[in-house]
Short mmCIF file of C-alpha atoms in Angstrom, two decimals:
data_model
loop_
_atom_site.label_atom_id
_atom_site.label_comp_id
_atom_site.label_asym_id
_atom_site.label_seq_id
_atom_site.Cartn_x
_atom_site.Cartn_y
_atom_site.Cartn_z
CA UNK A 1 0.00 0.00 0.00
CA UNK A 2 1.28 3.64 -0.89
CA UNK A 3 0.89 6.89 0.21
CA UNK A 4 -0.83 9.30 -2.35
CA UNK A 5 2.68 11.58 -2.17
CA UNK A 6 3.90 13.22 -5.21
CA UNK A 7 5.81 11.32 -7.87
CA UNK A 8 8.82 13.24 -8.71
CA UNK A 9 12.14 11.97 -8.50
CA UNK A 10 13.71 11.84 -5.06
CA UNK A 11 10.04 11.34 -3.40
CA UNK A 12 9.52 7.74 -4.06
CA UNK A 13 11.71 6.73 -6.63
CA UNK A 14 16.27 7.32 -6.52
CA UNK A 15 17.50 10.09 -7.39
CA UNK A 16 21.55 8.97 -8.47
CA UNK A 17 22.81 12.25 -8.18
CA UNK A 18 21.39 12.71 -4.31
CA UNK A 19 22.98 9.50 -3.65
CA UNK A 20 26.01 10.46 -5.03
CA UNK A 21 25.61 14.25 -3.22
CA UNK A 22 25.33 12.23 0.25
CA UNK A 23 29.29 11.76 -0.19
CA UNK A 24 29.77 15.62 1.04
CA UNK A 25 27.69 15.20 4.16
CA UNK A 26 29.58 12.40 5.17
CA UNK A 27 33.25 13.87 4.67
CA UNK A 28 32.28 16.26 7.49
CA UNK A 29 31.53 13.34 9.67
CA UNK A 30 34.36 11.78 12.23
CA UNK A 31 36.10 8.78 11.03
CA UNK A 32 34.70 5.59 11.91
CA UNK A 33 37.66 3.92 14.55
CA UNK A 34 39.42 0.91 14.67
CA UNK A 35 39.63 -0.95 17.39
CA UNK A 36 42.03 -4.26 17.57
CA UNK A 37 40.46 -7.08 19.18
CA UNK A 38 44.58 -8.38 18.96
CA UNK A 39 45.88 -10.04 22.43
CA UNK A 40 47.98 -7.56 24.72
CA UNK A 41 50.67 -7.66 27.26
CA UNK A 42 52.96 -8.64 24.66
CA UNK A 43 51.11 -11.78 22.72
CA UNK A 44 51.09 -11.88 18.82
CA UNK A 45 47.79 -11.77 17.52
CA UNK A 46 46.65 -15.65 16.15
CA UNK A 47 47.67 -16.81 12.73
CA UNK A 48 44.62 -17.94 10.67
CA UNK A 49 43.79 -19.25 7.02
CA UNK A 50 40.96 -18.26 4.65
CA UNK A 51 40.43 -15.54 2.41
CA UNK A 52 40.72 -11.95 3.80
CA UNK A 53 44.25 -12.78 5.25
CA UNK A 54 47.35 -10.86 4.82
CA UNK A 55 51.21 -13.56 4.56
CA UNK A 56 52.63 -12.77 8.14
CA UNK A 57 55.42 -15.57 7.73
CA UNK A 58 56.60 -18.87 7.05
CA UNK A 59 57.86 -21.42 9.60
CA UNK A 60 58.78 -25.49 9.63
CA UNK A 61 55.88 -27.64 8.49
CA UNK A 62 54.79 -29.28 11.16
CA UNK A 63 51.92 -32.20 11.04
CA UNK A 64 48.37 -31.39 10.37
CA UNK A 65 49.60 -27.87 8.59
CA UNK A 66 47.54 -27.30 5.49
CA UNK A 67 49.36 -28.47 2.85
CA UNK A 68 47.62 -26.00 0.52
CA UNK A 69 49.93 -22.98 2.31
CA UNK A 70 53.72 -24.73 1.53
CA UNK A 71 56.23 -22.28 1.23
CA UNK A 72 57.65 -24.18 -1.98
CA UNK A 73 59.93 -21.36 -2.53
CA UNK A 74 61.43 -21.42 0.86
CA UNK A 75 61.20 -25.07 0.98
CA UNK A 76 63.12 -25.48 -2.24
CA UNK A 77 66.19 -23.05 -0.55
CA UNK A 78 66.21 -24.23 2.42
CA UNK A 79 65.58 -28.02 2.09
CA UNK A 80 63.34 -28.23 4.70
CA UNK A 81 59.44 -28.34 4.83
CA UNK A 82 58.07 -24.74 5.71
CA UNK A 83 53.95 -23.56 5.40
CA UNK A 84 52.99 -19.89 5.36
CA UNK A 85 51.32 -18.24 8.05
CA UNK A 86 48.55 -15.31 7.37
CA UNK A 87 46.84 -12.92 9.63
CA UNK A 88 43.92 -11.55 9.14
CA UNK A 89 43.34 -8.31 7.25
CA UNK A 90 43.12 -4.75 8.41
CA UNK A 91 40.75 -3.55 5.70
CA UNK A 92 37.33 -4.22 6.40
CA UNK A 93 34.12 -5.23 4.72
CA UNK A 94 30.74 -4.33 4.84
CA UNK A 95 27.64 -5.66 3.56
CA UNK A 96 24.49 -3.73 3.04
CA UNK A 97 21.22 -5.62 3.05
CA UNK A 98 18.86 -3.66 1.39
CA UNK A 99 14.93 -4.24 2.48
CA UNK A 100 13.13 -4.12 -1.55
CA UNK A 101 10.07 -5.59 -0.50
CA UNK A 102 6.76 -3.44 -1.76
CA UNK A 103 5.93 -2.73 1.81
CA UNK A 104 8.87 0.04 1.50
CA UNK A 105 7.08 2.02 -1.12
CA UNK A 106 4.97 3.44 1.14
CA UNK A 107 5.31 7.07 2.30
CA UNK A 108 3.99 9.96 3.77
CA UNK A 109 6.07 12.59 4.99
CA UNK A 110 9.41 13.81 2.36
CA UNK A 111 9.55 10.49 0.68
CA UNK A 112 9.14 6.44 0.43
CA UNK A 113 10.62 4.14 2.94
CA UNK A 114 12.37 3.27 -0.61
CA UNK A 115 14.00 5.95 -0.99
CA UNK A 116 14.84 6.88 3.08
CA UNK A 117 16.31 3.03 2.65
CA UNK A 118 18.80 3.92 -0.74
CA UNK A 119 19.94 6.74 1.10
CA UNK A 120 20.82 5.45 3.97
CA UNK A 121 22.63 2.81 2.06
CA UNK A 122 24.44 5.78 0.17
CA UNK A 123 25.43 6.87 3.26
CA UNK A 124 26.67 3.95 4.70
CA UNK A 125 28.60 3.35 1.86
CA UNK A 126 30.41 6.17 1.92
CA UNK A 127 31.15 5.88 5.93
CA UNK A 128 32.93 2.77 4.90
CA UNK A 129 34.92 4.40 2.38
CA UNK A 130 36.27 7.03 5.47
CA UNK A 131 37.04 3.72 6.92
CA UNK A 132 39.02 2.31 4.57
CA UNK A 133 35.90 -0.60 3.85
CA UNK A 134 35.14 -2.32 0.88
CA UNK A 135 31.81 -1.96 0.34
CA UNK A 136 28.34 -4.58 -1.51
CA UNK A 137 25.15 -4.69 -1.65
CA UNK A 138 22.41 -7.77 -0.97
CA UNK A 139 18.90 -6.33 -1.98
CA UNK A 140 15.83 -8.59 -1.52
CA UNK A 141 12.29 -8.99 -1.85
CA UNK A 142 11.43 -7.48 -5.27
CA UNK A 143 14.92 -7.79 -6.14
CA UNK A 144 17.25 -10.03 -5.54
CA UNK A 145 20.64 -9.19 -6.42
CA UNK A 146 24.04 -8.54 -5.02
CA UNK A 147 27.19 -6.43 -5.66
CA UNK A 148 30.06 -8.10 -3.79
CA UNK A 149 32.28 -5.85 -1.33
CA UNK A 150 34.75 -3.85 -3.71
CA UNK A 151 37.00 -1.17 -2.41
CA UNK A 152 37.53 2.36 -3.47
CA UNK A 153 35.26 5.47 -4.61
CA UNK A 154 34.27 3.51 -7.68
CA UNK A 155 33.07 0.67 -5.23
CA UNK A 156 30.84 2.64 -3.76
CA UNK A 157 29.81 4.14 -6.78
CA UNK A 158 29.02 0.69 -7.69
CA UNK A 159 26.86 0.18 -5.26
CA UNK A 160 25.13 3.12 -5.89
CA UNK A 161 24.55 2.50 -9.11
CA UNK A 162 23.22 -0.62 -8.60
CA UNK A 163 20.72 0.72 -6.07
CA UNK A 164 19.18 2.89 -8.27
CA UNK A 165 18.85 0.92 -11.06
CA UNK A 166 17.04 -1.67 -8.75
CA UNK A 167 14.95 1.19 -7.44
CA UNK A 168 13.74 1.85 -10.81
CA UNK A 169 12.35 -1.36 -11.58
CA UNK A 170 8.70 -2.80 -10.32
CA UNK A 171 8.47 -3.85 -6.94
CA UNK A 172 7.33 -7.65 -7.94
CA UNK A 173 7.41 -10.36 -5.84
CA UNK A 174 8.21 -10.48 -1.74
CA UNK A 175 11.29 -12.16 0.28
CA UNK A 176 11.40 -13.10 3.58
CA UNK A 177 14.21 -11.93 5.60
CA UNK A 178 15.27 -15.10 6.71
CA UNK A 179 16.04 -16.30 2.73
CA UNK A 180 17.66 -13.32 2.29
CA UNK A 181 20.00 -13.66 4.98
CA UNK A 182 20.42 -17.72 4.13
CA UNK A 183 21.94 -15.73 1.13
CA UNK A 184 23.97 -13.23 2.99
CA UNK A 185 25.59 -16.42 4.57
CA UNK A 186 27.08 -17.10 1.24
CA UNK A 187 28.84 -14.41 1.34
CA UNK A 188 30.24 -13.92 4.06
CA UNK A 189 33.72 -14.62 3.78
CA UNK A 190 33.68 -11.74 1.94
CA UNK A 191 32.71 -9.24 4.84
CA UNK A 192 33.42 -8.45 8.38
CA UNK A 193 30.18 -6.08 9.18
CA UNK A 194 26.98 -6.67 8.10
CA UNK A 195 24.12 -3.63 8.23
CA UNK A 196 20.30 -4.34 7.72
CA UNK A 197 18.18 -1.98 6.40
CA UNK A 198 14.79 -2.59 6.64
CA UNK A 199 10.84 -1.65 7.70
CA UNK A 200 10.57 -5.31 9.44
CA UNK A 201 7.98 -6.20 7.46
CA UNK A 202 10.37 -8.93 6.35
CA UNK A 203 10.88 -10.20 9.46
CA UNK A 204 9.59 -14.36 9.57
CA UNK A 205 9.73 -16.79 12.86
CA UNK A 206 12.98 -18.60 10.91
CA UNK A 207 15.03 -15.10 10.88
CA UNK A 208 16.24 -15.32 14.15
CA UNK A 209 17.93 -18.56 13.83
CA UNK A 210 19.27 -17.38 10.40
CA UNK A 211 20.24 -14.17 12.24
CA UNK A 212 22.11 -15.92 15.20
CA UNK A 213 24.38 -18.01 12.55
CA UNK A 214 25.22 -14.41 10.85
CA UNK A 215 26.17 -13.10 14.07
CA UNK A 216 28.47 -15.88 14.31
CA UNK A 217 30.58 -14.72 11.28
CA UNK A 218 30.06 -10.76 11.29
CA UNK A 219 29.27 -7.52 13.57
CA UNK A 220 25.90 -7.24 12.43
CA UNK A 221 23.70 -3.67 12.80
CA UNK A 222 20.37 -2.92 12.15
CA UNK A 223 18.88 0.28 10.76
CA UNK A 224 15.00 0.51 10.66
CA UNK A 225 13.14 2.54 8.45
CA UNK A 226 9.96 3.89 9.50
CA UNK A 227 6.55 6.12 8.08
CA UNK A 228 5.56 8.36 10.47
CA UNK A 229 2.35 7.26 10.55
CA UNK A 230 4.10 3.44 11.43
CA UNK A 231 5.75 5.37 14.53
CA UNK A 232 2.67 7.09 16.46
CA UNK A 233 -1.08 6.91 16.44
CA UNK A 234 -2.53 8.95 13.76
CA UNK A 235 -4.82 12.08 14.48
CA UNK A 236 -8.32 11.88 13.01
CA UNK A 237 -9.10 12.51 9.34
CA UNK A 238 -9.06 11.24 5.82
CA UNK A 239 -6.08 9.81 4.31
CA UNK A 240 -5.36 9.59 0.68
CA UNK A 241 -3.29 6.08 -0.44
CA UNK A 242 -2.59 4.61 -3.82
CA UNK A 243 -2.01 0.83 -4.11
CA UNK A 244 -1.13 -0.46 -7.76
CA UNK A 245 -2.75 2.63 -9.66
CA UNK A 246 -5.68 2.69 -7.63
CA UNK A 247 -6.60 5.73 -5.48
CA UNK A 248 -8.88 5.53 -2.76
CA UNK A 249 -9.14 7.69 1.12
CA UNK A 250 -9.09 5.78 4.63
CA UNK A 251 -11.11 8.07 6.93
CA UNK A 252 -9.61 7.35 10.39
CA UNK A 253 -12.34 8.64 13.18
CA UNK A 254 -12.65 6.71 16.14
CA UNK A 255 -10.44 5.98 18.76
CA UNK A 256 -10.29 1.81 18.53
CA UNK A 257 -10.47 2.44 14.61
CA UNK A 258 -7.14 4.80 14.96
CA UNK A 259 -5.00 2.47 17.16
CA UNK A 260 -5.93 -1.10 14.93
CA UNK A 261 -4.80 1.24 12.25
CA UNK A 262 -1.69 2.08 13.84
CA UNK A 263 -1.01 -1.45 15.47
CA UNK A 264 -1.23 -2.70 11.93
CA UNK A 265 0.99 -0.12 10.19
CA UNK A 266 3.50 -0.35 13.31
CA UNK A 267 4.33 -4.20 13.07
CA UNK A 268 7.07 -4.31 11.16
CA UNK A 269 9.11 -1.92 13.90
CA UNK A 270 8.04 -4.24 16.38
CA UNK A 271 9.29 -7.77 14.64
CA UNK A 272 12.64 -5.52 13.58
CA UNK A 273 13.23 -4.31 17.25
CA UNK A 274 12.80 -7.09 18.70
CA UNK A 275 14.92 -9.32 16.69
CA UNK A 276 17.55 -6.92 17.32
CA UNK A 277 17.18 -6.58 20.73
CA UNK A 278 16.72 -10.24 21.58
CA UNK A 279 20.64 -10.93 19.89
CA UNK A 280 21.76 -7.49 21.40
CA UNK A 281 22.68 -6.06 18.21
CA UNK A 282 23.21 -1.99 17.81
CA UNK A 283 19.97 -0.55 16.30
CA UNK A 284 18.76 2.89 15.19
CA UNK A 285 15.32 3.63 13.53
CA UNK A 286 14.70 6.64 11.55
CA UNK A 287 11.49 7.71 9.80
CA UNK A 288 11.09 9.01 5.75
CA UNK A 289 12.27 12.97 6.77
CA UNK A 290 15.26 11.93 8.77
CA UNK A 291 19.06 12.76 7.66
CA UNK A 292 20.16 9.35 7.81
CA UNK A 293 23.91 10.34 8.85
CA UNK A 294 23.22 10.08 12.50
CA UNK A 295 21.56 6.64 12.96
CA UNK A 296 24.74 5.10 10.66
CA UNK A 297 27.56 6.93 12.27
CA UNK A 298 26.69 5.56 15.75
CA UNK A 299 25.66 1.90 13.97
CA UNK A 300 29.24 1.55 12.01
CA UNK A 301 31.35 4.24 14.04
CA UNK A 302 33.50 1.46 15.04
CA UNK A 303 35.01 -1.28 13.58
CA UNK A 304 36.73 -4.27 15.24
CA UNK A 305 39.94 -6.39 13.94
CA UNK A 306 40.86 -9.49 14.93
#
């Protein structure tokens, strides 16, 4: 169902160009800060294998050493056995999932959830770049498609891109948050931080579970987007929506007929905060007329490192 706002271009479809503006707002911002999970007092941090790593150094073989890390070279000089030793990387990754389910074309204050959700991924994006991030994009429900981390301005222009060109296409066809994060899993040993931006609308009894195992592999923040209307109980009156090219008014008059409205409109917030809050991850909701700066700075203001 969507609000009867006015269809121009930054209202409830992406505007490129304000995504790409959102880059000078977020230059003024502090630095997002690194903070070494490492051992102290003296101990080296672990040595681990996978992708991500950095070579720290090579030392003897010794048994049950992946023999898919040999030092051949050093082996070959020094005529004894010797497997390389990697650490993991500095340089993060982060991993936007993008809420494009039909239940975020819906607005009515500034602009769609849509569009409050692209710009917040903007944002985000370029928050990582400050921090040195690679930066992709998983969107699901009416589209399902994915932009793997990739570093640099153009990666985030990437990203951009991509989201606007989803944005631009028909809102067919709904995803569950718990598939799309059975997806995200796929991915994930290509990203250290994980941010979810969504209306909760997606949110299904199997996300948690799903959820939980992404924990397990990434810092994982959630960013809800919210209508005003889905926020508070509206005041009485007539309200305008438009669902698939159909126009029609909801008079809201009564009391009990104002809070079923709201209880209805306000239960995707309520699956999304609690799903957060039951795994203790950082949250932040903002509505449509927010500056979404704020809510990701303290989300993705720090970054950890093994």
């Amino acid at each position: 169902m969507n609000a009867a706002v006015t269809d121009v271009e930054g209202r409830v479809h992406v505007s490129l160009p304000e995504l790409i503006a959102l880059r000078s707002r977020v230059t003024r911002a502090p630095a997002p800060q690194v903070i070494s999970r490492a051992p102290r007092h003296g101990q080296r941090p672990a040595r681990l294998h996978g992708r991500g790593m950095d070579y720290a150094e090579s030392r003897v073989y010794q048994a049950g050493d992946d023999v898919r890390r040999m030092d051949w070279r050093l082996t070959a000089r020094s005529g004894v056995a010797h497997t390389k030793l990697f650490q993991e990387e500095r340089e993060g990754r982060l991993l936007i999932l993008l809420d494009m389910n039909a239940s975020m074309r819906f607005g009515t204050r500034t602009r769609f959830k849509s569009v409050q959700a692209a710009r917040a991924a903007a944002t985000a994006a370029w928050y990582a770049l400050r921090g040195t991030e690679r930066v992709g994009v998983l969107a699901f429900g009416g589209q399902r498609q994915v932009v793997r981390p990739q570093g640099g301005a153009r990666g985030a222009l990437t990203v951009l891109g991509a989201i606007a060109a989803w944005d631009a296409l028909p809102a067919d066809g709904d995803e569950s948050l718990s598939s799309a994060l059975q997806r995200a899993g796929r991915l994930m040993h290509g990203a250290s931080r994980v941010l979810l931006i969504s209306d909760g609308f997606a949110v299904d009894e199997a996300a948690r579970g799903r959820m939980l195992g992404l924990v397990g592999k990434a810092e994982v923040s959630v960013l809800g987007v919210a209508d005003a209307l889905e926020l508070s109980e509206p005041p009485a009156g007539r309200y305008p929506f438009a669902y698939r090219g159909t126009h029609y008014d909801i008079a809201l008059q009564g009391d009990r007929q104002r809070e079923e409205f709201a209880r209805g409109l306000g239960e995707g917030q309520r699956r999304l905060t609690a799903l957060a809050g039951g795994l203790g991850l950082r949250v932040r909701t903002i509505d449509t007329t927010d500056d979404p700066l704020d809510a990701v700075t303290a989300l993705l203001g720090t970054r950890r490192t093994r």
